[in-house]
Amino acid sequence: MSSESFRAFVDESSAARSVDRQEYLIGAALIPVTACDEVRTQVRTLALPGQIKLHWTDEQDSRRRTIVKRLSEIAPMTVVVTHLSERVKKNERCRRKCLASIHR
């Protein structure tokens, strides 16, 4: 096993899909600490002029595809996504279960 240290950048999303179905997602980008500055520079190039940060809900479909394609080309980066489809009133339980899944 490598002794290299990694940093995780995590984001979450939740959306009701129907009366009894809700999707909750957590994504984590795992990046070697030594590569964080370079990866951060590459990700920042994805922002449009005047855009402070990328936010999925602010982007059109064609731009989302471009962002995903460009993110998939950034190395070294490992992305982990976990999701849960369960209707809940609060996201805390879903968050705990998804984070436990990532931790394994």
PDB file of C-alpha atoms in Angstrom, residues 9-100:
ATOM      1  CA  PHE A   9     -12.919  17.185  -1.817  1.00  0.00           C
ATOM      2  CA  VAL A  10     -16.540  16.285  -1.121  1.00  0.00           C
ATOM      3  CA  ASP A  11     -19.901  17.586  -2.304  1.00  0.00           C
ATOM      4  CA  GLU A  12     -23.474  16.411  -1.878  1.00  0.00           C
ATOM      5  CA  SER A  13     -26.741  16.686  -3.746  1.00  0.00           C
ATOM      6  CA  SER A  14     -30.314  15.776  -2.920  1.00  0.00           C
ATOM      7  CA  ALA A  15     -33.398  15.777  -5.131  1.00  0.00           C
ATOM      8  CA  ALA A  16     -36.933  14.465  -4.731  1.00  0.00           C
ATOM      9  CA  ARG A  17     -37.767  12.319  -7.772  1.00  0.00           C
ATOM     10  CA  SER A  18     -41.296  11.295  -6.816  1.00  0.00           C
ATOM     11  CA  VAL A  19     -43.567  11.042  -3.790  1.00  0.00           C
ATOM     12  CA  ASP A  20     -41.666   7.983  -2.522  1.00  0.00           C
ATOM     13  CA  ARG A  21     -38.261   8.370  -4.156  1.00  0.00           C
ATOM     14  CA  GLN A  22     -35.482  10.755  -3.282  1.00  0.00           C
ATOM     15  CA  GLU A  23     -31.910  10.616  -4.531  1.00  0.00           C
ATOM     16  CA  TYR A  24     -29.083  11.634  -2.284  1.00  0.00           C
ATOM     17  CA  LEU A  25     -25.549  11.620  -3.692  1.00  0.00           C
ATOM     18  CA  ILE A  26     -22.109  12.268  -2.300  1.00  0.00           C
ATOM     19  CA  GLY A  27     -19.106  12.579  -4.558  1.00  0.00           C
ATOM     20  CA  ALA A  28     -15.519  12.690  -3.380  1.00  0.00           C
ATOM     21  CA  ALA A  29     -12.489  13.568  -5.486  1.00  0.00           C
ATOM     22  CA  LEU A  30      -9.397  11.983  -3.944  1.00  0.00           C
ATOM     23  CA  ILE A  31      -6.222  13.816  -4.908  1.00  0.00           C
ATOM     24  CA  PRO A  32      -2.646  13.262  -3.762  1.00  0.00           C
ATOM     25  CA  VAL A  33      -1.657  16.179  -1.521  1.00  0.00           C
ATOM     26  CA  THR A  34       1.346  16.842  -3.743  1.00  0.00           C
ATOM     27  CA  ALA A  35      -0.965  17.351  -6.771  1.00  0.00           C
ATOM     28  CA  CYS A  36      -3.656  19.536  -5.136  1.00  0.00           C
ATOM     29  CA  ASP A  37      -2.322  22.876  -6.379  1.00  0.00           C
ATOM     30  CA  GLU A  38      -2.046  21.641  -9.981  1.00  0.00           C
ATOM     31  CA  VAL A  39      -5.510  20.026  -9.944  1.00  0.00           C
ATOM     32  CA  ARG A  40      -7.028  23.165  -8.372  1.00  0.00           C
ATOM     33  CA  THR A  41      -5.487  25.257 -11.175  1.00  0.00           C
ATOM     34  CA  GLN A  42      -6.930  22.916 -13.815  1.00  0.00           C
ATOM     35  CA  VAL A  43     -10.404  22.960 -12.254  1.00  0.00           C
ATOM     36  CA  ARG A  44     -10.422  26.752 -12.004  1.00  0.00           C
ATOM     37  CA  THR A  45      -9.901  26.973 -15.785  1.00  0.00           C
ATOM     38  CA  LEU A  46     -13.397  25.465 -16.155  1.00  0.00           C
ATOM     39  CA  ALA A  47     -15.056  28.567 -14.724  1.00  0.00           C
ATOM     40  CA  LEU A  48     -16.408  31.041 -17.252  1.00  0.00           C
ATOM     41  CA  PRO A  49     -15.257  34.679 -17.176  1.00  0.00           C
ATOM     42  CA  GLY A  50     -16.835  36.346 -14.140  1.00  0.00           C
ATOM     43  CA  GLN A  51     -17.870  33.010 -12.640  1.00  0.00           C
ATOM     44  CA  ILE A  52     -16.635  32.636  -9.051  1.00  0.00           C
ATOM     45  CA  LYS A  53     -17.180  28.873  -8.837  1.00  0.00           C
ATOM     46  CA  LEU A  54     -18.701  25.971 -10.709  1.00  0.00           C
ATOM     47  CA  HIS A  55     -22.152  24.957  -9.565  1.00  0.00           C
ATOM     48  CA  TRP A  56     -24.051  22.206 -11.337  1.00  0.00           C
ATOM     49  CA  THR A  57     -27.474  23.811 -11.088  1.00  0.00           C
ATOM     50  CA  ASP A  58     -26.181  26.991 -12.719  1.00  0.00           C
ATOM     51  CA  GLU A  59     -24.905  25.193 -15.830  1.00  0.00           C
ATOM     52  CA  GLN A  60     -26.698  24.251 -19.042  1.00  0.00           C
ATOM     53  CA  ASP A  61     -26.655  20.616 -20.238  1.00  0.00           C
ATOM     54  CA  SER A  62     -24.029  21.186 -22.941  1.00  0.00           C
ATOM     55  CA  ARG A  63     -21.733  22.899 -20.451  1.00  0.00           C
ATOM     56  CA  ARG A  64     -22.284  20.121 -17.907  1.00  0.00           C
ATOM     57  CA  ARG A  65     -21.086  17.593 -20.483  1.00  0.00           C
ATOM     58  CA  THR A  66     -18.008  19.715 -21.149  1.00  0.00           C
ATOM     59  CA  ILE A  67     -17.252  20.011 -17.432  1.00  0.00           C
ATOM     60  CA  VAL A  68     -17.596  16.255 -16.860  1.00  0.00           C
ATOM     61  CA  LYS A  69     -15.378  15.482 -19.856  1.00  0.00           C
ATOM     62  CA  ARG A  70     -12.689  17.897 -18.707  1.00  0.00           C
ATOM     63  CA  LEU A  71     -12.839  16.677 -15.091  1.00  0.00           C
ATOM     64  CA  SER A  72     -12.454  13.081 -16.268  1.00  0.00           C
ATOM     65  CA  GLU A  73      -9.204  14.080 -18.000  1.00  0.00           C
ATOM     66  CA  ILE A  74      -7.611  15.563 -14.878  1.00  0.00           C
ATOM     67  CA  ALA A  75      -5.006  13.311 -13.325  1.00  0.00           C
ATOM     68  CA  PRO A  76      -4.180  12.200 -10.761  1.00  0.00           C
ATOM     69  CA  MET A  77      -7.674  12.157  -9.342  1.00  0.00           C
ATOM     70  CA  THR A  78      -9.963   9.366  -8.196  1.00  0.00           C
ATOM     71  CA  VAL A  79     -13.666  10.085  -7.880  1.00  0.00           C
ATOM     72  CA  VAL A  80     -15.952   8.115  -5.609  1.00  0.00           C
ATOM     73  CA  VAL A  81     -19.720   8.529  -5.769  1.00  0.00           C
ATOM     74  CA  THR A  82     -22.225   6.916  -3.481  1.00  0.00           C
ATOM     75  CA  HIS A  83     -25.965   7.310  -3.543  1.00  0.00           C
ATOM     76  CA  LEU A  84     -29.085   6.342  -1.692  1.00  0.00           C
ATOM     77  CA  SER A  85     -32.664   6.286  -2.969  1.00  0.00           C
ATOM     78  CA  GLU A  86     -34.887   6.583   0.042  1.00  0.00           C
ATOM     79  CA  ARG A  87     -37.533   9.185   0.850  1.00  0.00           C
ATOM     80  CA  VAL A  88     -36.614  11.044   4.045  1.00  0.00           C
ATOM     81  CA  LYS A  89     -37.585  14.302   5.716  1.00  0.00           C
ATOM     82  CA  LYS A  90     -33.997  15.180   6.665  1.00  0.00           C
ATOM     83  CA  ASN A  91     -30.774  14.323   4.846  1.00  0.00           C
ATOM     84  CA  GLU A  92     -28.656  13.563   7.915  1.00  0.00           C
ATOM     85  CA  ARG A  93     -29.347   9.802   7.840  1.00  0.00           C
ATOM     86  CA  CYS A  94     -28.625   9.588   4.105  1.00  0.00           C
ATOM     87  CA  ARG A  95     -25.447  11.620   4.585  1.00  0.00           C
ATOM     88  CA  ARG A  96     -24.233   9.281   7.358  1.00  0.00           C
ATOM     89  CA  LYS A  97     -24.955   6.165   5.294  1.00  0.00           C
ATOM     90  CA  CYS A  98     -23.250   7.545   2.175  1.00  0.00           C
ATOM     91  CA  LEU A  99     -20.202   8.742   4.085  1.00  0.00           C
ATOM     92  CA  ALA A 100     -19.927   5.334   5.749  1.00  0.00           C
TER      93      ALA A 100
END
